[in-house]
Structure formats: structure tokens, C-alpha cells
Short mmCIF file of the N, C-alpha and C atoms (twelve columns), coordinates in Angstrom:
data_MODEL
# 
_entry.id   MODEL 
# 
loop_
_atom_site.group_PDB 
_atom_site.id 
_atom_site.type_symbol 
_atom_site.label_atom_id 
_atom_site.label_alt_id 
_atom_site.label_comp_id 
_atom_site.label_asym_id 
_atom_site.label_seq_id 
_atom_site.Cartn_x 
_atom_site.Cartn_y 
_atom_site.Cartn_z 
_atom_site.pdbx_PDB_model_num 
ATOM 1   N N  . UNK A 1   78.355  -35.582 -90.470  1 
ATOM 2   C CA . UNK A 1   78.629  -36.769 -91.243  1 
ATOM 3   C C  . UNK A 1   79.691  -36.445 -92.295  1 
ATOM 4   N N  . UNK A 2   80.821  -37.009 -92.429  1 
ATOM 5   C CA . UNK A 2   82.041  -37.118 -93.501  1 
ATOM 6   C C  . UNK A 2   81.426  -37.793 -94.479  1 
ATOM 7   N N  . UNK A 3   81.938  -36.718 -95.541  1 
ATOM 8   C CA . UNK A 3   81.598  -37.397 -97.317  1 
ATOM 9   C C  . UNK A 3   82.640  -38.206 -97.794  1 
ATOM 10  N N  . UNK A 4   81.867  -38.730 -98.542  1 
ATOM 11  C CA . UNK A 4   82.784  -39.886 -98.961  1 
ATOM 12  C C  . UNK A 4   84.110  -39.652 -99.662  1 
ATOM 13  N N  . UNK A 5   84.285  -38.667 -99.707  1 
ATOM 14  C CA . UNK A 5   85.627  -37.458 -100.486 1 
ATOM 15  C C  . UNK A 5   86.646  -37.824 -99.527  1 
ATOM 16  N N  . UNK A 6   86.265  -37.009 -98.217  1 
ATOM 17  C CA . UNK A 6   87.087  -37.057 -97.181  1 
ATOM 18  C C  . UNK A 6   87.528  -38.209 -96.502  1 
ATOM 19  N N  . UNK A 7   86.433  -39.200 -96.325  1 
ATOM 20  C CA . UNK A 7   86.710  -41.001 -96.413  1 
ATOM 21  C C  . UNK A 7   88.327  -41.075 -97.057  1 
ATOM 22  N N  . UNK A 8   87.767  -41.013 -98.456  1 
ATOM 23  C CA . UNK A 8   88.828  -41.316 -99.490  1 
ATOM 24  C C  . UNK A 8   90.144  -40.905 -99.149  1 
ATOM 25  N N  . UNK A 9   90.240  -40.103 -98.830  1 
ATOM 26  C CA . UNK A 9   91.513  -38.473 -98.879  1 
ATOM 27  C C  . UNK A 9   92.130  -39.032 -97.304  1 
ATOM 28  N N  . UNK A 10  91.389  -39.153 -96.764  1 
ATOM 29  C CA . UNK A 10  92.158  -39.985 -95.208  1 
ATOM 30  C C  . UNK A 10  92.787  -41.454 -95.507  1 
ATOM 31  N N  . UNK A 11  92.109  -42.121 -96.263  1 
ATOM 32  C CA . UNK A 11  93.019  -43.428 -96.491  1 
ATOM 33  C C  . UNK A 11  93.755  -43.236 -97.442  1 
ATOM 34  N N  . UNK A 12  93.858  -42.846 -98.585  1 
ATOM 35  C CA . UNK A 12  94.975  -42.465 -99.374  1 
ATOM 36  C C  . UNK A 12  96.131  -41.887 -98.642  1 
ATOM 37  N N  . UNK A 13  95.957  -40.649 -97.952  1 
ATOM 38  C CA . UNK A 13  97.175  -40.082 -96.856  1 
ATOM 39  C C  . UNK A 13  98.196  -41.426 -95.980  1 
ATOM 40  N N  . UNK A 14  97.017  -42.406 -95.263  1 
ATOM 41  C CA . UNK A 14  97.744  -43.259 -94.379  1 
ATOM 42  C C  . UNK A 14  98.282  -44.033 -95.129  1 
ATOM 43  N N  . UNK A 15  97.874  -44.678 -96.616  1 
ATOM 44  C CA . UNK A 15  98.719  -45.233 -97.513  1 
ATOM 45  C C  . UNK A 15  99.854  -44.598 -98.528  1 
ATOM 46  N N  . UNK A 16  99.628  -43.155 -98.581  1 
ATOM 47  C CA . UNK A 16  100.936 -42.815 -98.982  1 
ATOM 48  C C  . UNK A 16  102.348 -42.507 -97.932  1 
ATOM 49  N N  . UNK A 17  101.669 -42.171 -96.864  1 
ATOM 50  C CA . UNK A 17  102.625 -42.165 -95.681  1 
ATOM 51  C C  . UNK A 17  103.466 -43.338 -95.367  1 
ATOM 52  N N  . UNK A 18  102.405 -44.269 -95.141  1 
ATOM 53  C CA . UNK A 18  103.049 -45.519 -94.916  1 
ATOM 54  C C  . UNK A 18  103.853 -46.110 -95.866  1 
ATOM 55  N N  . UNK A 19  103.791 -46.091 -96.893  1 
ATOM 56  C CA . UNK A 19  104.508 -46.455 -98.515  1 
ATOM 57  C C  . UNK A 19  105.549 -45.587 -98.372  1 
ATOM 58  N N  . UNK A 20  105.933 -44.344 -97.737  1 
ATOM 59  C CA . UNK A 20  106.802 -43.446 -97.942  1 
ATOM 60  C C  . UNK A 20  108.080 -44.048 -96.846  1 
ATOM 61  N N  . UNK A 21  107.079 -44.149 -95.767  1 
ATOM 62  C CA . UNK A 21  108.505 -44.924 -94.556  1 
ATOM 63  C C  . UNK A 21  108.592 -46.404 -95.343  1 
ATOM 64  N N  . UNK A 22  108.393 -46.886 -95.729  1 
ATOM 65  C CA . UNK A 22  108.534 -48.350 -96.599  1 
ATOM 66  C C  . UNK A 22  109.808 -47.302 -96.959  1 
ATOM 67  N N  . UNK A 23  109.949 -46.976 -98.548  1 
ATOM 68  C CA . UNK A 23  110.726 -46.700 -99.281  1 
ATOM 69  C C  . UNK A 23  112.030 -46.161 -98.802  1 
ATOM 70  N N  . UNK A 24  111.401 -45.170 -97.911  1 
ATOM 71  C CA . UNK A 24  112.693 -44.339 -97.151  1 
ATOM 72  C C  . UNK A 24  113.931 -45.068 -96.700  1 
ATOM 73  N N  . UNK A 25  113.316 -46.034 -96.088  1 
ATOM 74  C CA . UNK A 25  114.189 -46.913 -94.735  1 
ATOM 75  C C  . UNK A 25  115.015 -47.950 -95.428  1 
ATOM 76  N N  . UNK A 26  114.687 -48.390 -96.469  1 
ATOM 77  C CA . UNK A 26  115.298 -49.816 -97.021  1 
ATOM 78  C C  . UNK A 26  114.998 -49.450 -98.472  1 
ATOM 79  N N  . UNK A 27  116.409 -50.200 -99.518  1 
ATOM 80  C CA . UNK A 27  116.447 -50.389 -100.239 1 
ATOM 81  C C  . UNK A 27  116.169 -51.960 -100.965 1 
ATOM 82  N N  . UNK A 28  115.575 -52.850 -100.407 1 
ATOM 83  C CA . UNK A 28  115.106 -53.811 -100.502 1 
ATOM 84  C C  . UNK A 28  113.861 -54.043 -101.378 1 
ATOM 85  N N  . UNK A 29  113.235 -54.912 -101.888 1 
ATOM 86  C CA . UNK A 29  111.984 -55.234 -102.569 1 
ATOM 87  C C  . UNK A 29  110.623 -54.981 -101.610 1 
ATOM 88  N N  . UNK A 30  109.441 -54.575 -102.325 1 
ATOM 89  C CA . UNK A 30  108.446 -54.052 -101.371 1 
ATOM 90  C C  . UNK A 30  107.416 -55.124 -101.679 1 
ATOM 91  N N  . UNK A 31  107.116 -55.957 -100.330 1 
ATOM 92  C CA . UNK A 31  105.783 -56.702 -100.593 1 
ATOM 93  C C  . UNK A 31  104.664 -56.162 -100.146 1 
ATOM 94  N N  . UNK A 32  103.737 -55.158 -101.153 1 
ATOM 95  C CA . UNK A 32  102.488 -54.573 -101.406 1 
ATOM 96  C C  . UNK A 32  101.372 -55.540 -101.120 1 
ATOM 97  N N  . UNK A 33  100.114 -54.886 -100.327 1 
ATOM 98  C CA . UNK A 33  99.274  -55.874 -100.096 1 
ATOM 99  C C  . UNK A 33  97.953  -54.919 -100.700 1 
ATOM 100 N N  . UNK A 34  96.850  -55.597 -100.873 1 
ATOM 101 C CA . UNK A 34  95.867  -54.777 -101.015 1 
ATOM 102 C C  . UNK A 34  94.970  -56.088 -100.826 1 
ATOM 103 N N  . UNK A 35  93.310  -55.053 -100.350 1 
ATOM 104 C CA . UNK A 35  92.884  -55.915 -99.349  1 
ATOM 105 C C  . UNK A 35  91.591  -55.586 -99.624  1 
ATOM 106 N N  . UNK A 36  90.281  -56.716 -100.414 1 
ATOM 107 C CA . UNK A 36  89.361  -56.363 -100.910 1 
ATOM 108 C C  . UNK A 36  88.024  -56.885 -99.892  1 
ATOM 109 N N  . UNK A 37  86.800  -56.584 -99.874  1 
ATOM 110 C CA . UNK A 37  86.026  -57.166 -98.950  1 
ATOM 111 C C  . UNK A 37  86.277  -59.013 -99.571  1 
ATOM 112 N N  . UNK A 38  86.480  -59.620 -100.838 1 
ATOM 113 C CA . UNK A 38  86.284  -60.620 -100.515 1 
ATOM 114 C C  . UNK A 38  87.569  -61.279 -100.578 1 
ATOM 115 N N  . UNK A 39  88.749  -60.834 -101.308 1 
ATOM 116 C CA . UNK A 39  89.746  -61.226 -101.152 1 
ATOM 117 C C  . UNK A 39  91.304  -60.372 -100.711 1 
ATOM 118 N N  . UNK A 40  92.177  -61.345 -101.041 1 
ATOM 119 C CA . UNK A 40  93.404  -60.459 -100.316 1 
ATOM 120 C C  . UNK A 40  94.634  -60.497 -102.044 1 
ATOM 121 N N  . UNK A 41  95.239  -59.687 -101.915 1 
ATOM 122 C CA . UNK A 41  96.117  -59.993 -103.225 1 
ATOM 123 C C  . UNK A 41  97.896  -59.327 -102.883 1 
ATOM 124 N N  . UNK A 42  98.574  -59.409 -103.274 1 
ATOM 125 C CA . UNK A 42  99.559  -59.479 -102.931 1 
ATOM 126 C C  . UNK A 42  100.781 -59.493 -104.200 1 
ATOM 127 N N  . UNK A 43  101.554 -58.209 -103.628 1 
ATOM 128 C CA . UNK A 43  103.114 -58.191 -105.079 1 
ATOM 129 C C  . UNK A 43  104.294 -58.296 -104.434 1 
ATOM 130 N N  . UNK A 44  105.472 -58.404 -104.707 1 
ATOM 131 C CA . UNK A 44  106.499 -58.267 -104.763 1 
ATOM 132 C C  . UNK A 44  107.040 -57.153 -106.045 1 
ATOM 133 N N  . UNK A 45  107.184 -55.635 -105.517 1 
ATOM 134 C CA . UNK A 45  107.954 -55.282 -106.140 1 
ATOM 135 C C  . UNK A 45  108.955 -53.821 -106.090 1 
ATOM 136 N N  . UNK A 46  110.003 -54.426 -106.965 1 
ATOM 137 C CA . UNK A 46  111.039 -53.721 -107.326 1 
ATOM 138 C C  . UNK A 46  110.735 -52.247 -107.670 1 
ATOM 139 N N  . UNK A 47  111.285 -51.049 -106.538 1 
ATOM 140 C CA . UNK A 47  110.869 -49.786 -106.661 1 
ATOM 141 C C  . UNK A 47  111.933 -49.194 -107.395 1 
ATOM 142 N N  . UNK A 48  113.293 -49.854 -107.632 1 
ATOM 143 C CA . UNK A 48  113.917 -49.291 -108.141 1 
ATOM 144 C C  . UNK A 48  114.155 -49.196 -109.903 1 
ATOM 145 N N  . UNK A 49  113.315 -50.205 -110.217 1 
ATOM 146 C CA . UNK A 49  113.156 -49.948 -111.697 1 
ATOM 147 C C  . UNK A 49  111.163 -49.948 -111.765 1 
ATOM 148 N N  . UNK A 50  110.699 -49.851 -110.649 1 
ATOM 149 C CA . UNK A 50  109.511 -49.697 -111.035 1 
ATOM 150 C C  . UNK A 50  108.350 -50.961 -111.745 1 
ATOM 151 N N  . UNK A 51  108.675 -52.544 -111.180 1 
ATOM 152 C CA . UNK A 51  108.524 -53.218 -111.849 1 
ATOM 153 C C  . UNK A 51  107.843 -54.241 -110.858 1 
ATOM 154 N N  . UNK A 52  106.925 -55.302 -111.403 1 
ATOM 155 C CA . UNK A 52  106.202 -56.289 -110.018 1 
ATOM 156 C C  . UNK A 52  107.172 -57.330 -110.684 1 
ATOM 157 N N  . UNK A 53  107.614 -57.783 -109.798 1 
ATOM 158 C CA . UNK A 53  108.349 -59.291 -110.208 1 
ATOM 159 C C  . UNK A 53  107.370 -60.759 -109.757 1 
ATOM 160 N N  . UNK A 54  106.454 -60.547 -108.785 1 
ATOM 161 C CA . UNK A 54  105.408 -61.597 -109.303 1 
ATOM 162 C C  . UNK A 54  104.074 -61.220 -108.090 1 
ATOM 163 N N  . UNK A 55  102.710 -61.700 -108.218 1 
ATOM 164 C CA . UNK A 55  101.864 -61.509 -107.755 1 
ATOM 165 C C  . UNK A 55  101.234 -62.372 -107.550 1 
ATOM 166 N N  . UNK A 56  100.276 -62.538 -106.277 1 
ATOM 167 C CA . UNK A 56  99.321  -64.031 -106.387 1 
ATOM 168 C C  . UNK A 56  97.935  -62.838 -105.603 1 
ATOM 169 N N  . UNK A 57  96.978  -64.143 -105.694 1 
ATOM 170 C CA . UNK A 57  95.543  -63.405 -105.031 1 
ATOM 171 C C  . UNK A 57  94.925  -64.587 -104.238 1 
ATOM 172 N N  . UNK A 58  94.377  -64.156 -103.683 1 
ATOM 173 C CA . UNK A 58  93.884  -65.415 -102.832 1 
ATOM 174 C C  . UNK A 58  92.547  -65.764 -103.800 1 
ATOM 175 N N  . UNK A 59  92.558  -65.655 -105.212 1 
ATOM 176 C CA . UNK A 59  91.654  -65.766 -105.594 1 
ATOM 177 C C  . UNK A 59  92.434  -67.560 -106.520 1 
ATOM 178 N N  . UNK A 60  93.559  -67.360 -106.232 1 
ATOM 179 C CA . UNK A 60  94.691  -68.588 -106.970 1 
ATOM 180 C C  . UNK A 60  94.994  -69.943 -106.152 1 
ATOM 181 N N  . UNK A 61  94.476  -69.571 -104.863 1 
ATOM 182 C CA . UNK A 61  95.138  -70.637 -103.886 1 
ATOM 183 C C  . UNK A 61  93.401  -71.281 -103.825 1 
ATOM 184 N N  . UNK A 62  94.331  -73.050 -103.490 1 
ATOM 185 C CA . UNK A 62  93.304  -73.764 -103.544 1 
ATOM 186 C C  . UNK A 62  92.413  -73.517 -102.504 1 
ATOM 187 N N  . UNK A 63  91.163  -73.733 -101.737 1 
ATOM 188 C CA . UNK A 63  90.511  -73.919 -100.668 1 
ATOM 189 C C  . UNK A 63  90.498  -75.407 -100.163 1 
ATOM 190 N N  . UNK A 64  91.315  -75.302 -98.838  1 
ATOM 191 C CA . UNK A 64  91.520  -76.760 -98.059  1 
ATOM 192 C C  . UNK A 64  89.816  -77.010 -97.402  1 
ATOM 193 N N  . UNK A 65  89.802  -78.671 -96.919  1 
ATOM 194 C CA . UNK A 65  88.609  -78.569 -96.202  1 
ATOM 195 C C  . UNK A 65  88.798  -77.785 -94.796  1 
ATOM 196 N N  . UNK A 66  89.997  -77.777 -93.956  1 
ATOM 197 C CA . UNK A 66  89.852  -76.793 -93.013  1 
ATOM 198 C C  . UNK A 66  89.741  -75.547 -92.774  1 
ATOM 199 N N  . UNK A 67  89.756  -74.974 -93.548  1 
ATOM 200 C CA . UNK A 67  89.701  -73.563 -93.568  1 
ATOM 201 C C  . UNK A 67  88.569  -73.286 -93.173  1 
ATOM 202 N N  . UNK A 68  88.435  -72.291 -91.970  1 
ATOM 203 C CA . UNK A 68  87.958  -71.396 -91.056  1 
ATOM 204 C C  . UNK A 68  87.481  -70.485 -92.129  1 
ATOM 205 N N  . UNK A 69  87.964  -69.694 -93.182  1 
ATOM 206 C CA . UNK A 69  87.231  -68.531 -93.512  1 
ATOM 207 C C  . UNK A 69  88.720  -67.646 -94.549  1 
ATOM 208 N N  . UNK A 70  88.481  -66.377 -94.535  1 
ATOM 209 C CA . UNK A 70  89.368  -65.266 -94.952  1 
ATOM 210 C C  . UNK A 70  91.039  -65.261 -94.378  1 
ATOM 211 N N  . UNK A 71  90.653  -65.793 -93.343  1 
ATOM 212 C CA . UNK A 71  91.820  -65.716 -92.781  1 
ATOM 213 C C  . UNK A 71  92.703  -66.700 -93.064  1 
ATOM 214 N N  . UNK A 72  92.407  -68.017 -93.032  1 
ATOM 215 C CA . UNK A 72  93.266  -68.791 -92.959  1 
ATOM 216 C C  . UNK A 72  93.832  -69.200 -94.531  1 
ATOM 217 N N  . UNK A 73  92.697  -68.239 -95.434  1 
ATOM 218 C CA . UNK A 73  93.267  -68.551 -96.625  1 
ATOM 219 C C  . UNK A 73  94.478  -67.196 -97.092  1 
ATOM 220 N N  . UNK A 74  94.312  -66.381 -96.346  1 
ATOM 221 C CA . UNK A 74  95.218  -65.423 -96.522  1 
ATOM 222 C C  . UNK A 74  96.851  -66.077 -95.922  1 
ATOM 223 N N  . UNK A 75  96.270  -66.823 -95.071  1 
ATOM 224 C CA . UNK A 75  97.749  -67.266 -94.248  1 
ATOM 225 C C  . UNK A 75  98.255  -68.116 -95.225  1 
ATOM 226 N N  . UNK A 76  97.742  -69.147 -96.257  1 
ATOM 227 C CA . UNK A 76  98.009  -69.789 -96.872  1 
ATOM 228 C C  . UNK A 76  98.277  -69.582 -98.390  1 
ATOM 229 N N  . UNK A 77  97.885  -68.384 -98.614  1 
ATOM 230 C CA . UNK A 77  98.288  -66.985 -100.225 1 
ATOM 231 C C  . UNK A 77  99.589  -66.662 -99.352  1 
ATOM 232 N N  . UNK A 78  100.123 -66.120 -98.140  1 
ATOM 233 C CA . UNK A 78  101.184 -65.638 -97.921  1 
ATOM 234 C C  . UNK A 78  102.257 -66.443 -98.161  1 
ATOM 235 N N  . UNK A 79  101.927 -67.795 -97.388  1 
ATOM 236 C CA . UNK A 79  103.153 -68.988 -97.604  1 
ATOM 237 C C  . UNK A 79  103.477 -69.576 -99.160  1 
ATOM 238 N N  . UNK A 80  102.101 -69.520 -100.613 1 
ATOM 239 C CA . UNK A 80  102.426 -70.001 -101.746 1 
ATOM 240 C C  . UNK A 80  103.217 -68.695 -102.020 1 
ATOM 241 N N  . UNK A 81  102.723 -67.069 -101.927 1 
ATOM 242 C CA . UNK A 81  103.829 -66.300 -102.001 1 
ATOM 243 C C  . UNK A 81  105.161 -66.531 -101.859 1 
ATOM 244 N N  . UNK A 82  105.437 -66.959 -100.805 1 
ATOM 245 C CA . UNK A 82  106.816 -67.372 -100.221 1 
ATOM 246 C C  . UNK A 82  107.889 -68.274 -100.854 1 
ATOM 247 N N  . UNK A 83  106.863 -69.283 -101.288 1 
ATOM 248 C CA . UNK A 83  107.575 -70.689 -102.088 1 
ATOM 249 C C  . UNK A 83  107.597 -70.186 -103.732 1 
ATOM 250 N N  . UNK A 84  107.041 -68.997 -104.475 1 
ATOM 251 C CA . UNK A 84  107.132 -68.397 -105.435 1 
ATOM 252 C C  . UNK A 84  108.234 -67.560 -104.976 1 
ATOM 253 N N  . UNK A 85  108.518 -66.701 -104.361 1 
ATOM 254 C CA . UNK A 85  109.757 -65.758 -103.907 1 
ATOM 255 C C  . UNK A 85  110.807 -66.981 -103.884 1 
ATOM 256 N N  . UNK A 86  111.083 -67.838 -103.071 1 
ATOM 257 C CA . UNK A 86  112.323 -68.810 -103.054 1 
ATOM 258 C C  . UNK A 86  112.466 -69.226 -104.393 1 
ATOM 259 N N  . UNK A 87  111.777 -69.358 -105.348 1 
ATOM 260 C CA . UNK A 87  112.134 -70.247 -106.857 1 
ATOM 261 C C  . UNK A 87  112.675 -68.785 -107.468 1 
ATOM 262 N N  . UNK A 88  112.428 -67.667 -107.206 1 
ATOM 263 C CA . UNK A 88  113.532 -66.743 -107.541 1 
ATOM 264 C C  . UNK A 88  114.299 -66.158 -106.884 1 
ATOM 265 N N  . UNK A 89  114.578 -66.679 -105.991 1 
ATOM 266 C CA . UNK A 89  115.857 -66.456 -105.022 1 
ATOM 267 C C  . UNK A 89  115.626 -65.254 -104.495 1 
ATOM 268 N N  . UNK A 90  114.716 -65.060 -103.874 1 
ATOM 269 C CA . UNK A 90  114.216 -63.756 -103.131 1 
ATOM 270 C C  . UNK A 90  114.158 -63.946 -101.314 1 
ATOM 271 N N  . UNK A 91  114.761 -63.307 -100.909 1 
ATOM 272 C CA . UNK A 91  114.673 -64.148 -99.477  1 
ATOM 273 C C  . UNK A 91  114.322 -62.825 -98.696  1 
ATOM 274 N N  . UNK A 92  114.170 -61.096 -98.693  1 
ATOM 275 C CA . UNK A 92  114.193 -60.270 -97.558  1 
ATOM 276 C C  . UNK A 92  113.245 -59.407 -98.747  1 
ATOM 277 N N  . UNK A 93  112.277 -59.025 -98.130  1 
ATOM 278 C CA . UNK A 93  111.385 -58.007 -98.658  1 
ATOM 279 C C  . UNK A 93  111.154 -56.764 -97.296  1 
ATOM 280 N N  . UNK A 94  110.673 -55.595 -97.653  1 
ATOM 281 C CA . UNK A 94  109.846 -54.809 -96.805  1 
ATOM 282 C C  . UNK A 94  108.027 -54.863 -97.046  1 
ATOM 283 N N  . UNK A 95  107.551 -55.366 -95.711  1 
ATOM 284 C CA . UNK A 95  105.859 -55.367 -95.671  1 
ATOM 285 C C  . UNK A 95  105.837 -54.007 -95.746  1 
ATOM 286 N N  . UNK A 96  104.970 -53.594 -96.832  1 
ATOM 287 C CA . UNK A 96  103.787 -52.518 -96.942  1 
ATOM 288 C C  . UNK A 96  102.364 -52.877 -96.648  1 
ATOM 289 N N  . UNK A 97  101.790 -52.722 -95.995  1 
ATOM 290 C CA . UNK A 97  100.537 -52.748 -95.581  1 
ATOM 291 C C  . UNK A 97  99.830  -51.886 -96.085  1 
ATOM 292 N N  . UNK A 98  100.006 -50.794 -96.966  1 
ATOM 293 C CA . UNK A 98  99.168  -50.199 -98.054  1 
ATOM 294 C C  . UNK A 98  98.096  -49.323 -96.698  1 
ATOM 295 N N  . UNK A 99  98.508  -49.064 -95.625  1 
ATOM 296 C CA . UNK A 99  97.470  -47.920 -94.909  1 
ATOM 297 C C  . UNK A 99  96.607  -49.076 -94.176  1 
ATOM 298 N N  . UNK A 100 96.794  -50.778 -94.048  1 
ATOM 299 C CA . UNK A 100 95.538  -50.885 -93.534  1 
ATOM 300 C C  . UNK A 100 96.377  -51.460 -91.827  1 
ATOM 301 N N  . UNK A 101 95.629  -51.828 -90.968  1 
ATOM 302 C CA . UNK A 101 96.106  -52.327 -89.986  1 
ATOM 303 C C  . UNK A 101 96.524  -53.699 -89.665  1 
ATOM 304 N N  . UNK A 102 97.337  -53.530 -89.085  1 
ATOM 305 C CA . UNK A 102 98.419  -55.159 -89.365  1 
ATOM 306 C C  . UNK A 102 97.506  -55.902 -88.320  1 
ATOM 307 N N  . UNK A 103 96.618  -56.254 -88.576  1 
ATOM 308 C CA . UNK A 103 95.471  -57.434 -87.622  1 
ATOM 309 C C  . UNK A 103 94.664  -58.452 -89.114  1 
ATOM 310 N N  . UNK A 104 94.032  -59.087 -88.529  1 
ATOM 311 C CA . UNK A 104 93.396  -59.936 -89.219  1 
ATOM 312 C C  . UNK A 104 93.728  -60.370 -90.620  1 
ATOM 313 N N  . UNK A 105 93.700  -60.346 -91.680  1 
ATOM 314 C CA . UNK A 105 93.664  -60.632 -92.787  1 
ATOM 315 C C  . UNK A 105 95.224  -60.597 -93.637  1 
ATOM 316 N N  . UNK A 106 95.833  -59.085 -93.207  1 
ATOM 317 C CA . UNK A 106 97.070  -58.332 -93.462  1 
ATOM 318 C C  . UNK A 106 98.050  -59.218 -92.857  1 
ATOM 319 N N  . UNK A 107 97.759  -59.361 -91.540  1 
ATOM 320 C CA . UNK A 107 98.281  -60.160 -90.218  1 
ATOM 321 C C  . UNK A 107 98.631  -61.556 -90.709  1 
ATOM 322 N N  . UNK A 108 97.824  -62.591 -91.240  1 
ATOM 323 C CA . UNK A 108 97.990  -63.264 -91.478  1 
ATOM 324 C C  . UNK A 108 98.801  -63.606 -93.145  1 
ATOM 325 N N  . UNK A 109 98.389  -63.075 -93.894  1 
ATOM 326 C CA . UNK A 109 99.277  -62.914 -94.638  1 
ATOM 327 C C  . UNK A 109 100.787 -62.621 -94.359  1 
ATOM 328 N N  . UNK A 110 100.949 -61.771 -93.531  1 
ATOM 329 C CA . UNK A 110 102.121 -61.339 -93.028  1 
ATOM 330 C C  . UNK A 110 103.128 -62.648 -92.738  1 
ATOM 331 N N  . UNK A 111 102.237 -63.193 -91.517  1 
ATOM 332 C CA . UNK A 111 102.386 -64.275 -90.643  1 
ATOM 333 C C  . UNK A 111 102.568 -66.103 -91.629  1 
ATOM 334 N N  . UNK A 112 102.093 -66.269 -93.124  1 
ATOM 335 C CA . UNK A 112 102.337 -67.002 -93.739  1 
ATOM 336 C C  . UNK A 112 103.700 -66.508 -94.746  1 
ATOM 337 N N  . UNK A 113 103.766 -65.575 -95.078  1 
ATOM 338 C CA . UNK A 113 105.284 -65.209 -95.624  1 
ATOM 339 C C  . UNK A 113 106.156 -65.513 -94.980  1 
ATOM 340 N N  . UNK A 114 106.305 -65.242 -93.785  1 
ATOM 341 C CA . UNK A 114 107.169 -65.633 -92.860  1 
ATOM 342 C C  . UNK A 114 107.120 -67.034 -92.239  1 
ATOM 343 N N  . UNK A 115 106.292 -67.699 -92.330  1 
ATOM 344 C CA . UNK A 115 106.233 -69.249 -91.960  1 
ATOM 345 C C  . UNK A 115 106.890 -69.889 -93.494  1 
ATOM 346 N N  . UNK A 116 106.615 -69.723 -94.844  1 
ATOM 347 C CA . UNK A 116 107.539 -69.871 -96.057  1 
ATOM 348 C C  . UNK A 116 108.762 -69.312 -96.488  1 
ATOM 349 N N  . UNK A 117 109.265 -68.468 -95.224  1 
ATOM 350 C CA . UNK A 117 110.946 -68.616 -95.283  1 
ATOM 351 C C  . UNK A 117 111.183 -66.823 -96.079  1 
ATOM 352 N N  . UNK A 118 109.753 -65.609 -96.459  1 
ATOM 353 C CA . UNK A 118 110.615 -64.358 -96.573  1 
ATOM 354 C C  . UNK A 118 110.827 -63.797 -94.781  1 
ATOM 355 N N  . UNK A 119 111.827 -62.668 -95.342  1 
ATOM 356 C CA . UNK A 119 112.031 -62.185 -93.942  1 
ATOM 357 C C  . UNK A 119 111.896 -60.971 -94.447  1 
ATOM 358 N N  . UNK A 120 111.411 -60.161 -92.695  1 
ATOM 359 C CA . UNK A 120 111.069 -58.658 -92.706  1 
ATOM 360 C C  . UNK A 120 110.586 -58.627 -91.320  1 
# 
């Protein structure tokens, strides 16, 4: 049985790795995700002065009556993301996925940024 040390120390690795090919490859703005059991939250930011230029959480977006669950409110935090990025003239970011896997929750977020007009 793995202690919870080593837990830790394996996802930190896949999120600094992954954050590292982020940075490497593009000099562009980094949209950071992080991803809680009950919600999803989300930055835009500038690595080159070290700075978030804006953030939302799915703890900010309204709940429609259709919504299915986690998901569809993540899809819908990605797209108010989006329409916050356009009022500052932000149009191309790099997705960081912070180590987790680009399915469900990440996925959709992903998938509403890009339905509100960022590209990546």
C-alpha cells in the first residue's frame, strides 16, 4: 500500500512536468486550472511578470435549470472565462491542465473556452 507522501510526490511531478512543457513551448499567457472534488476554478496568467490577470470559479457562475451536474457547469465557467478574456483583449492562451487528465470536468472547461472565442 502507497503512503500518502508518495500519492502526493507523484502528482506534484505530473504537474510540474506538465507546467514545464506549458512554459517551454510558448510564450503566450497560461490558462491554469485546478480542480476540487466540488468545484472547478480557473486563471489566466502572465508567466512573464508572474502575475494572474483574472480568475473565475465555478463557485461564481450562475446554476441554469438544465444543468446535468459538474460538468456542464464547468463548460459554462469556461465560456464566462472567455467573455472576461475578450473584454481584455485576450484572444490565445496555453491550457495547463495542472497534471490532471483532459476528460470530464478539465475537458469541458477546456471545451467552453473555446466555444467563447479563446484559442489553444
Amino acid at each position: 500500500m502507497k503512503s500518502k507522501i508518495e500519492r502526493k510526490n507523484k502528482s506534484l511531478r505530473r504537474k510540474l512536468r506538465s507546467r514545464y512543457k506549458v512554459k517551454k513551448r510558448s510564450s503566450r499567457l497560461r490558462l491554469a486550472v485546478y480542480r476540487s472534488n466540488k468545484y472547478i476554478y480557473a486563471q489566466i496568467v502572465d508567466d512573464s511578470t508572474g502575475t494572474v490577470l483574472m480568475g473565475i470559479s465555478s463557485k461564481n457562475v450562475e446554476n441554469k435549470n438544465g444543468d446535468k451536474g459538474k460538468i456542464d457547469i464547468s463548460f459554462r465557467t469556461g465560456e464566462v472565462l472567455a467573455e472576461m478574456a475578450k473584454k481584455k483583449k485576450i484572444s490565445e492562451v496555453v491550457f495547463d491542465r495542472s497534471g490532471y487528465r483532459y476528460h470530464g470536468r478539465v475537458k469541458a472547461l477546456a471545451d467552453g473556452a473555446r466555444k467563447g472565442g479563446l484559442k489553444f
